[in-house]
């Protein structure tokens, strides 16, 4: 039985499409069911666990799942002991420092974020030691009420930022979904995992070349 | 107020009761297996001069040493691993012993906790070092011994992954130093995404054939077929030599009858810089961390003045405790409860039982409120299999019938 940990939530539509692309068929229940363990409709030796994104690394690291699909932001933040095997080129967005236009990043002292490790690492690279204010939501509020000088957060379209009068001050890096594997499963179930990686890899390649095509024709 | 005096430092553990018995059984079994393969035990100090480890420890790990100073201002360190101290012993105390040396140990090692979750500061390493063999047969012996150990513990679902740092370094030689270091960092983390990204960024500086080989490296996995793949990517003499070594190793592993437990994983690159050839990592079902690791290190002993080829491998005792099934077969535990008036015959009987192989605890209980029911309950809670009370009744021993019979026979014998 190969157990795959997936992120609950709106990403599931896209995730299901990727899995179908490589010959897996998580049942439709995956999209709206309250069930947390979902069977594969064709392969009886595959099942899916639906967990909160931040929990995917823990489920995989401790062997509750053999492999998982999860965003790089979560992976970096968790610092988990895992194999990172493939960039799925989906769920792409940007991790960025954001704040009021005109904020001087060199004088920033307090940063509010859901991603304390990423924030610290980024500012350390800039040669700055910052105080991180670790909050779990409505991060955009922090500069508005003077809680922090700026924020570090995921930016998809920039709309939420704009609605709060904030802009991206500095991009940190691109975030995308990664295939991760438990270190022991990677060795013990190589015969199941390796072909899956290969199929995913070619699916990703097909998708990105198709995307490039569309760009050219447009 | 924190009750600091009731707590342990982070990353350390206590062991007691069933867990300790389980731990003890595993360790005993491992040491017995080592002995069957002709390995003799060594013990080295918990403290060494930090300079000793500077010869062995990977630079990334150096800052994770627990350090302290002696009265003369010398820096000491708690040992972070055993290979380096054993190498020191082999080059000094055992410098004139005939080769090859087969040494084993069971020792606690210490390392400051890293960023990683659930990493222990205190790790019990149970391992072997084979010094002065320096051949595929030596490597195969250590690997087969590891398979033997894991099987003797009743593990069925485990896998030993083999890599070769010589091969990886030969492939990496095509890249510039900064690129090489980034690639090694990604390999160590098993971050294939970062690895490929570095490779793509370096496209302009590395020739095409080498890039293709490096690109294939993390995915060269499996049985002998993977070895063929590795050979196809071996464009230098060093890489080809590594492939030949692996081929011979596989032949030797076959002869040991352990081929089915072993597979190649050419992307394997350990954190220790002192490895020079084959590297070994073992994994068991249900635990996402390796249960054993090791490899060939041909240059370490020269740093202590005795150039010797060497192969070693250590098992992580605390992790084995998690994957080995506990043994529930009851031991012959006996509890004798006696009143001080019956001390003479009770302790004599205890001595007699112990010589016959029973494990006997004898407890004096003069408390007048301790009646036979209380004694019974007390014994049940403490997990003893057989219990007898001596001195509560003039007739002899109350409790387990077999024990009562043995006690009667014992008293009979004493009288004669």
mmCIF file of C-alpha atoms in Angstrom, chain B residues 6-147:
data_model
loop_
_atom_site.group_PDB
_atom_site.id
_atom_site.type_symbol
_atom_site.label_atom_id
_atom_site.label_comp_id
_atom_site.label_asym_id
_atom_site.label_seq_id
_atom_site.Cartn_x
_atom_site.Cartn_y
_atom_site.Cartn_z
ATOM 1 C CA UNK B 6 13.315 16.948 37.607
ATOM 2 C CA UNK B 7 14.065 17.331 33.908
ATOM 3 C CA UNK B 8 16.640 16.052 31.435
ATOM 4 C CA UNK B 9 18.565 18.252 28.987
ATOM 5 C CA UNK B 10 16.806 18.470 25.638
ATOM 6 C CA UNK B 11 17.554 15.588 23.279
ATOM 7 C CA UNK B 12 18.472 13.078 25.993
ATOM 8 C CA UNK B 13 16.436 10.193 27.333
ATOM 9 C CA UNK B 14 15.946 7.896 30.305
ATOM 10 C CA UNK B 15 15.372 4.183 29.836
ATOM 11 C CA UNK B 16 13.725 1.947 32.391
ATOM 12 C CA UNK B 17 11.416 -1.011 32.829
ATOM 13 C CA UNK B 18 10.223 -2.892 29.706
ATOM 14 C CA UNK B 19 11.822 -0.347 27.406
ATOM 15 C CA UNK B 20 15.213 -0.859 29.033
ATOM 16 C CA UNK B 21 14.849 -4.636 28.854
ATOM 17 C CA UNK B 22 14.011 -4.293 25.154
ATOM 18 C CA UNK B 23 17.023 -2.047 24.631
ATOM 19 C CA UNK B 24 19.293 -4.418 26.519
ATOM 20 C CA UNK B 25 18.102 -7.399 24.458
ATOM 21 C CA UNK B 26 18.785 -5.601 21.188
ATOM 22 C CA UNK B 27 22.225 -4.500 22.275
ATOM 23 C CA UNK B 28 23.123 -7.980 23.558
ATOM 24 C CA UNK B 29 21.971 -9.568 20.318
ATOM 25 C CA UNK B 30 24.061 -7.134 18.251
ATOM 26 C CA UNK B 31 27.180 -7.653 20.337
ATOM 27 C CA UNK B 32 26.662 -11.421 20.157
ATOM 28 C CA UNK B 33 26.409 -11.243 16.373
ATOM 29 C CA UNK B 34 29.560 -9.092 16.186
ATOM 30 C CA UNK B 35 31.378 -11.661 18.320
ATOM 31 C CA UNK B 36 30.261 -14.490 16.025
ATOM 32 C CA UNK B 37 31.954 -12.657 13.166
ATOM 33 C CA UNK B 38 35.184 -12.371 15.136
ATOM 34 C CA UNK B 39 34.902 -8.759 16.295
ATOM 35 C CA UNK B 40 36.322 -7.807 19.702
ATOM 36 C CA UNK B 41 35.044 -4.933 21.791
ATOM 37 C CA UNK B 42 36.848 -1.663 22.507
ATOM 38 C CA UNK B 43 35.925 1.132 24.860
ATOM 39 C CA UNK B 44 37.218 4.679 24.593
ATOM 40 C CA UNK B 45 36.722 7.748 26.785
ATOM 41 C CA UNK B 46 33.582 9.808 26.534
ATOM 42 C CA UNK B 47 35.878 12.844 26.485
ATOM 43 C CA UNK B 48 38.591 13.371 23.907
ATOM 44 C CA UNK B 49 40.714 16.321 22.860
ATOM 45 C CA UNK B 50 38.670 18.281 20.354
ATOM 46 C CA UNK B 51 41.697 18.080 18.044
ATOM 47 C CA UNK B 52 41.085 14.326 17.664
ATOM 48 C CA UNK B 53 37.680 14.932 16.112
ATOM 49 C CA UNK B 54 39.001 17.720 13.927
ATOM 50 C CA UNK B 55 40.757 14.853 12.057
ATOM 51 C CA UNK B 56 37.482 13.144 11.334
ATOM 52 C CA UNK B 57 34.323 15.179 11.701
ATOM 53 C CA UNK B 58 32.846 16.885 8.712
ATOM 54 C CA UNK B 59 33.325 20.629 8.908
ATOM 55 C CA UNK B 60 29.559 21.160 8.894
ATOM 56 C CA UNK B 61 29.374 19.181 12.103
ATOM 57 C CA UNK B 62 32.303 20.683 13.914
ATOM 58 C CA UNK B 63 30.295 23.438 15.529
ATOM 59 C CA UNK B 64 27.908 20.835 16.880
ATOM 60 C CA UNK B 65 30.496 19.374 19.261
ATOM 61 C CA UNK B 66 29.845 19.702 22.976
ATOM 62 C CA UNK B 67 33.048 21.337 24.154
ATOM 63 C CA UNK B 68 34.619 22.014 27.502
ATOM 64 C CA UNK B 69 38.040 22.952 28.851
ATOM 65 C CA UNK B 70 40.419 21.052 31.090
ATOM 66 C CA UNK B 71 42.507 22.656 33.819
ATOM 67 C CA UNK B 72 45.275 23.451 31.330
ATOM 68 C CA UNK B 73 42.999 25.256 28.932
ATOM 69 C CA UNK B 74 42.925 22.415 26.400
ATOM 70 C CA UNK B 75 39.663 22.046 24.513
ATOM 71 C CA UNK B 76 37.916 18.754 25.162
ATOM 72 C CA UNK B 77 34.837 17.450 23.430
ATOM 73 C CA UNK B 78 32.234 14.804 24.107
ATOM 74 C CA UNK B 79 32.660 12.219 21.351
ATOM 75 C CA UNK B 80 30.215 12.875 18.500
ATOM 76 C CA UNK B 81 30.919 9.480 16.893
ATOM 77 C CA UNK B 82 33.067 6.394 17.458
ATOM 78 C CA UNK B 83 34.944 5.847 14.207
ATOM 79 C CA UNK B 84 37.560 8.503 14.945
ATOM 80 C CA UNK B 85 38.331 7.347 18.528
ATOM 81 C CA UNK B 86 38.560 3.730 17.329
ATOM 82 C CA UNK B 87 40.959 4.844 14.582
ATOM 83 C CA UNK B 88 43.055 6.570 17.259
ATOM 84 C CA UNK B 89 43.175 3.366 19.327
ATOM 85 C CA UNK B 90 44.068 1.272 16.270
ATOM 86 C CA UNK B 91 46.942 3.608 15.490
ATOM 87 C CA UNK B 92 48.278 3.786 19.054
ATOM 88 C CA UNK B 93 47.383 1.077 21.596
ATOM 89 C CA UNK B 94 46.869 -1.557 18.909
ATOM 90 C CA UNK B 95 49.535 -0.344 16.486
ATOM 91 C CA UNK B 96 51.404 -3.661 16.570
ATOM 92 C CA UNK B 97 48.440 -6.015 16.436
ATOM 93 C CA UNK B 98 48.195 -8.171 13.328
ATOM 94 C CA UNK B 99 45.826 -7.089 10.587
ATOM 95 C CA UNK B 100 43.015 -6.997 9.824
ATOM 96 C CA UNK B 101 41.622 -5.623 13.086
ATOM 97 C CA UNK B 102 37.984 -6.401 13.759
ATOM 98 C CA UNK B 103 36.703 -4.031 16.443
ATOM 99 C CA UNK B 104 33.249 -3.341 17.796
ATOM 100 C CA UNK B 105 31.676 -1.072 20.395
ATOM 101 C CA UNK B 106 28.493 0.112 21.988
ATOM 102 C CA UNK B 107 28.801 3.724 23.072
ATOM 103 C CA UNK B 108 26.828 6.868 23.704
ATOM 104 C CA UNK B 109 27.743 9.756 21.431
ATOM 105 C CA UNK B 110 26.857 13.437 21.723
ATOM 106 C CA UNK B 111 26.033 16.111 19.228
ATOM 107 C CA UNK B 112 24.310 19.462 19.707
ATOM 108 C CA UNK B 113 20.842 19.306 18.214
ATOM 109 C CA UNK B 114 20.431 20.665 14.730
ATOM 110 C CA UNK B 115 17.444 22.416 13.227
ATOM 111 C CA UNK B 116 15.889 19.087 12.345
ATOM 112 C CA UNK B 117 12.903 17.898 14.262
ATOM 113 C CA UNK B 118 13.293 15.072 16.733
ATOM 114 C CA UNK B 119 17.034 14.858 16.448
ATOM 115 C CA UNK B 120 18.604 13.398 19.566
ATOM 116 C CA UNK B 121 21.597 15.013 21.246
ATOM 117 C CA UNK B 122 22.568 11.686 22.764
ATOM 118 C CA UNK B 123 22.776 8.686 20.442
ATOM 119 C CA UNK B 124 23.890 5.160 21.289
ATOM 120 C CA UNK B 125 26.012 3.838 18.465
ATOM 121 C CA UNK B 126 26.547 0.092 18.274
ATOM 122 C CA UNK B 127 28.996 -0.587 15.503
ATOM 123 C CA UNK B 128 31.958 -2.311 13.917
ATOM 124 C CA UNK B 129 35.173 -1.175 12.274
ATOM 125 C CA UNK B 130 37.176 -3.488 10.028
ATOM 126 C CA UNK B 131 40.688 -2.081 9.706
ATOM 127 C CA UNK B 132 43.354 -3.162 7.255
ATOM 128 C CA UNK B 133 41.196 -5.271 4.938
ATOM 129 C CA UNK B 134 40.784 -2.716 2.160
ATOM 130 C CA UNK B 135 39.038 -4.800 -0.448
ATOM 131 C CA UNK B 136 35.579 -5.468 -1.799
ATOM 132 C CA UNK B 137 35.603 -8.472 0.503
ATOM 133 C CA UNK B 138 36.113 -6.211 3.502
ATOM 134 C CA UNK B 139 33.251 -3.932 2.469
ATOM 135 C CA UNK B 140 31.057 -6.954 1.800
ATOM 136 C CA UNK B 141 31.870 -8.436 5.202
ATOM 137 C CA UNK B 142 30.679 -5.298 6.982
ATOM 138 C CA UNK B 143 27.517 -5.083 4.879
ATOM 139 C CA UNK B 144 26.721 -8.776 5.311
ATOM 140 C CA UNK B 145 27.335 -8.413 9.046
ATOM 141 C CA UNK B 146 24.818 -5.543 9.154
ATOM 142 C CA UNK B 147 22.256 -7.680 7.310
#
